[in-house]
Tab-separated table of C-alpha atoms in Angstrom:
chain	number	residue	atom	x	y	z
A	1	UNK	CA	-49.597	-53.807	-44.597
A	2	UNK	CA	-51.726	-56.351	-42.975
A	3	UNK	CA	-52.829	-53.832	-39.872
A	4	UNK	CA	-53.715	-51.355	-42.393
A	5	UNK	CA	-56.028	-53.502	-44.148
A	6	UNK	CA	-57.925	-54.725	-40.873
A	7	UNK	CA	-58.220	-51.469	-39.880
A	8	UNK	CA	-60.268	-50.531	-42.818
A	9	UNK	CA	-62.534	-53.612	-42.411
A	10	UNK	CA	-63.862	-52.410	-39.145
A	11	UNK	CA	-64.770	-48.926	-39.471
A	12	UNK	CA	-67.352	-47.677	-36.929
A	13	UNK	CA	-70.026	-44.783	-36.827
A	14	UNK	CA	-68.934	-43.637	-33.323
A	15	UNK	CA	-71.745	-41.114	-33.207
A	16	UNK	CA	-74.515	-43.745	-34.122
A	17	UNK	CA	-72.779	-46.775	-31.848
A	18	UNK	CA	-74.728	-46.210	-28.112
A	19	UNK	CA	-76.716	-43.352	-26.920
A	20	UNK	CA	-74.607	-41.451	-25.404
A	21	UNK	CA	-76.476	-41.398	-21.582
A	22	UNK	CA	-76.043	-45.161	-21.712
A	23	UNK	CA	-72.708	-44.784	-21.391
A	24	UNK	CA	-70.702	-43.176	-17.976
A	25	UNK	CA	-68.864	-40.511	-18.606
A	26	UNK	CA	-65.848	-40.638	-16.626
A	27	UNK	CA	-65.741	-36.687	-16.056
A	28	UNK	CA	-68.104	-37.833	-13.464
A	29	UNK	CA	-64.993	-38.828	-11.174
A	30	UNK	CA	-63.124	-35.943	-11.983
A	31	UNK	CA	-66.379	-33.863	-10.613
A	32	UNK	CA	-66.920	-36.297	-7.374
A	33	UNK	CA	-63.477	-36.045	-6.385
A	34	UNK	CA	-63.398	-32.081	-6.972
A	35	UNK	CA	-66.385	-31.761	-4.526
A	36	UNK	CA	-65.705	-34.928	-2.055
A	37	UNK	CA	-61.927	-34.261	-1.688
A	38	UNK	CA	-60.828	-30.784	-3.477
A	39	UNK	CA	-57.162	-30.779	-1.726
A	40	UNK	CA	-56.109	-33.984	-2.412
A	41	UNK	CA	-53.972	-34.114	-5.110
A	42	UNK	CA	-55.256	-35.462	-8.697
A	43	UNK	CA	-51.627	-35.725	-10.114
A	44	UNK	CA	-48.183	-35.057	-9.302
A	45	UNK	CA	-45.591	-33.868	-12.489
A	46	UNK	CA	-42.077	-33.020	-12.290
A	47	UNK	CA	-42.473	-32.524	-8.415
A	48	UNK	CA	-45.680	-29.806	-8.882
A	49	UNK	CA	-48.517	-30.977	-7.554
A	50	UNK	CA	-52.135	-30.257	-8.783
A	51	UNK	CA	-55.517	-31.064	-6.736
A	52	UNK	CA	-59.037	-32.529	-7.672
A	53	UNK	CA	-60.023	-28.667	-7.576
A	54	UNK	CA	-57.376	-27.564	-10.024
A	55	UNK	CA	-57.596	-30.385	-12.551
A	56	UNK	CA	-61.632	-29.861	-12.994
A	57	UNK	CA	-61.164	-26.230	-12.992
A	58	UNK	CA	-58.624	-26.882	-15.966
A	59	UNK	CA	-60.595	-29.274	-17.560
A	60	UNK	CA	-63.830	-27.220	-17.438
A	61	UNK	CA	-61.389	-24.369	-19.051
A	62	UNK	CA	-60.488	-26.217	-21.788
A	63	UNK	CA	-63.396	-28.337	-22.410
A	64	UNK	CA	-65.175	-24.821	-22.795
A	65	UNK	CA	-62.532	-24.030	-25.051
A	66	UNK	CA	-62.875	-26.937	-27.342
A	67	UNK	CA	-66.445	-26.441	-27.675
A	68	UNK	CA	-65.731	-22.980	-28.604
A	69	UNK	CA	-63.582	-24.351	-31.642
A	70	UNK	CA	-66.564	-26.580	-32.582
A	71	UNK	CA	-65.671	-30.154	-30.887
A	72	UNK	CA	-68.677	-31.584	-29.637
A	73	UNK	CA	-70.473	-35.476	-29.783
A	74	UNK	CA	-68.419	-37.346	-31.864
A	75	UNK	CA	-65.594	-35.353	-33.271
A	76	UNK	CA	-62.401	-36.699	-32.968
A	77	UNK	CA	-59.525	-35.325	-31.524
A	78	UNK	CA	-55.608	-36.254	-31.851
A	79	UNK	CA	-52.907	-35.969	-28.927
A	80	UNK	CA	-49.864	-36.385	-30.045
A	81	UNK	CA	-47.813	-35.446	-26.837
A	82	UNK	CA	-44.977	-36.657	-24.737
A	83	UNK	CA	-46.408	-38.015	-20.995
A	84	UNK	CA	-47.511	-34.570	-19.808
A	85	UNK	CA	-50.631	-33.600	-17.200
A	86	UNK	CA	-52.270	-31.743	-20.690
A	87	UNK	CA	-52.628	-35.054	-22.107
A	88	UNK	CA	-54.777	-36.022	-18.765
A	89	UNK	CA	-56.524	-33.207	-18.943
A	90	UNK	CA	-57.457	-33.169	-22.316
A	91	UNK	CA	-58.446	-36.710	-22.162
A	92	UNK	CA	-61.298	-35.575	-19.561
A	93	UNK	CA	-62.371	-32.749	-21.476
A	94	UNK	CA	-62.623	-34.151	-24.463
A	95	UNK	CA	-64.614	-37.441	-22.574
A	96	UNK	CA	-67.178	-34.254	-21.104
A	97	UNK	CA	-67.987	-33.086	-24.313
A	98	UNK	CA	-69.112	-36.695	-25.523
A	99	UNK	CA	-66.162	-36.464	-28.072
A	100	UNK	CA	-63.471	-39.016	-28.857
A	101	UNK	CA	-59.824	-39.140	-27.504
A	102	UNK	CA	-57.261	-40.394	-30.443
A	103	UNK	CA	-54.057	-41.002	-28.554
A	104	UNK	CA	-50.835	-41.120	-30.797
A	105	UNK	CA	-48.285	-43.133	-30.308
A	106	UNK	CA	-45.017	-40.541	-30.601
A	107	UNK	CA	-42.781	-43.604	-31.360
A	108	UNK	CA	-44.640	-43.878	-34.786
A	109	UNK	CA	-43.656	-42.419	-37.914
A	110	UNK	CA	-45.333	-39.701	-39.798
A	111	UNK	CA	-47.217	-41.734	-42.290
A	112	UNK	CA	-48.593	-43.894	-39.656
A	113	UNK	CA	-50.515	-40.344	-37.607
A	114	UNK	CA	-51.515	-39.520	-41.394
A	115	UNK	CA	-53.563	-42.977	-42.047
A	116	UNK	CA	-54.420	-43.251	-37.200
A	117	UNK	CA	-55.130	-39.260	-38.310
A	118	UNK	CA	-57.351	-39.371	-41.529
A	119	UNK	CA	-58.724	-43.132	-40.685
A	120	UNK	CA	-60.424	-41.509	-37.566
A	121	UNK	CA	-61.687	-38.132	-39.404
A	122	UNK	CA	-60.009	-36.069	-36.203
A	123	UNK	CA	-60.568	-32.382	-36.464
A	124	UNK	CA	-58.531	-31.157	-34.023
A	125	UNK	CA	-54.507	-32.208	-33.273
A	126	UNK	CA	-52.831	-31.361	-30.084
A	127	UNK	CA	-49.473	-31.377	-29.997
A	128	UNK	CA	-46.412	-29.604	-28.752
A	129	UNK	CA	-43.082	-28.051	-30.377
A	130	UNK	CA	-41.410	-31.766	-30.432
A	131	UNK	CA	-43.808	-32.969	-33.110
A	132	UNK	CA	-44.928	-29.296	-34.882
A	133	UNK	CA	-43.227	-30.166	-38.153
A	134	UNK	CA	-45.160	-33.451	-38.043
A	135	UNK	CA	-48.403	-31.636	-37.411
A	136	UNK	CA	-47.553	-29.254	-40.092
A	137	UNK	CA	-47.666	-31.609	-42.132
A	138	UNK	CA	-50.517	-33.800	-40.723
A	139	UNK	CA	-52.313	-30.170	-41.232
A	140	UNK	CA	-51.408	-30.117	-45.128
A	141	UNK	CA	-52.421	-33.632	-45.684
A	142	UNK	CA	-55.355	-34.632	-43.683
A	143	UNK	CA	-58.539	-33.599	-45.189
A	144	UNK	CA	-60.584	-33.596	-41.791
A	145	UNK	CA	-58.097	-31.834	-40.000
A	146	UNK	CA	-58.738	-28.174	-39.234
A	147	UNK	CA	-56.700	-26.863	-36.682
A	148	UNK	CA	-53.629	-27.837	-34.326
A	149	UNK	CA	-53.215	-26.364	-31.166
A	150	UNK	CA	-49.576	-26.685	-29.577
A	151	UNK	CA	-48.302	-26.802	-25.670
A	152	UNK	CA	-45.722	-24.546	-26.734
A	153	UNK	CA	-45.667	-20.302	-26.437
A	154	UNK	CA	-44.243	-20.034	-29.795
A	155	UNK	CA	-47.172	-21.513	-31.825
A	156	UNK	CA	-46.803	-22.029	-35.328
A	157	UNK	CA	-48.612	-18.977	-37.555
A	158	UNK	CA	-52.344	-20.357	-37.217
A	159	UNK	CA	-52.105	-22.790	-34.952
A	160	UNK	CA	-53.515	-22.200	-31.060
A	161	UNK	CA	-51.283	-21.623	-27.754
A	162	UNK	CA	-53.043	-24.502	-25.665
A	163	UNK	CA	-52.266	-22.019	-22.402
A	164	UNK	CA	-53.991	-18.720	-24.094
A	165	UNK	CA	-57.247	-20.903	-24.883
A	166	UNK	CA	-57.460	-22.180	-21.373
A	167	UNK	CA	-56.497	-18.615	-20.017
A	168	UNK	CA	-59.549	-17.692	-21.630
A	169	UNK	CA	-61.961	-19.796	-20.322
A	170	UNK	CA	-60.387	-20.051	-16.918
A	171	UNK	CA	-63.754	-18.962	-15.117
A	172	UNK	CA	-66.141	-21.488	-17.264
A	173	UNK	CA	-67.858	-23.740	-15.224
A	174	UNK	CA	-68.354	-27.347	-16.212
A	175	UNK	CA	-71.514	-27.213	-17.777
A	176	UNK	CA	-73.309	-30.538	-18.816
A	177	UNK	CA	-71.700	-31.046	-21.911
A	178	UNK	CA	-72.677	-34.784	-22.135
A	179	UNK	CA	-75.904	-35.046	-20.410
């Protein structure tokens, strides 16, 4: 299709594009607001309520986490999620490690996340148990792609329990991943 074809024609070298310091890094308001106003709340879902001081510590959890599974400057990863406060987060984390945020559209089909999916080179897809038979397969067919990690308890064999990871980095501070 005619999208498909554009798409190709404008390929870009994220990593080579703009040093990264030239650019702000929007974890930077996360980090302000934490310190400036740590009770306020950052985001309210399904009536729970989380402040500035909880979201950074979350997203210093799992951007420690990600780094630990080898994202960094540049790498790519996929969300493909329903609205959830994860996605936020994840956006943010993946923005302090100087990586790149892929959202999916969940409205798409499965061979549109393979060409978003392989077109982009992501390494990591996080998803949750709505779309793991899509991931499964996204897994199979995308050469780039080397792990998914799910919202969900019951991970697929292989795959990564998004809460574990960020259990396990829950006391990581956020270091300057993308000074």
């Amino acid at each position: 299709t005619h999208w498909r074809s554009t798409l190709r024609s404008i390929r870009v070298d994220a990593r080579a594009a703009v040093p990264f310091s030239a650019v702000h890094n929007v974890i930077r308001t996360l980090e302000r607001n934490a310190r400036d106003r740590p009770e306020q709340p950052a985001y309210s879902f399904l009536g729970e309520r989380t402040t500035n001081a909880e979201m950074l510590e979350r997203v210093s959890a799992l951007a420690a986490a990600l780094a630990e599974q080898g994202i960094g400057r540049g790498d790519v990863v996929a969300l493909l999620l329903n609205n959830c406060p994860q996605f936020l987060e994840t956006t943010f984390a993946v923005n302090a490690l100087g990586a790149i945020w892929l959202p999916l559209n969940y409205r798409l089909h499965l061979d549109e996340w393979q060409y978003i999916v392989d077109h982009a080179e992501a390494k990591l897809l996080l998803t949750e148990s709505d779309f793991h038979e899509a991931g499964a397969a996204l897994l199979q067919s995308v050469p780039s792609l080397e792990t998914c990690w799910t919202l969900a308890a019951d991970a697929p064999e292989g795959w990564t329990w998004f809460d574990e990871r960020l259990a396990a980095h829950s006391t990581a501070p956020l270091r300057a991943f993308a000074e």
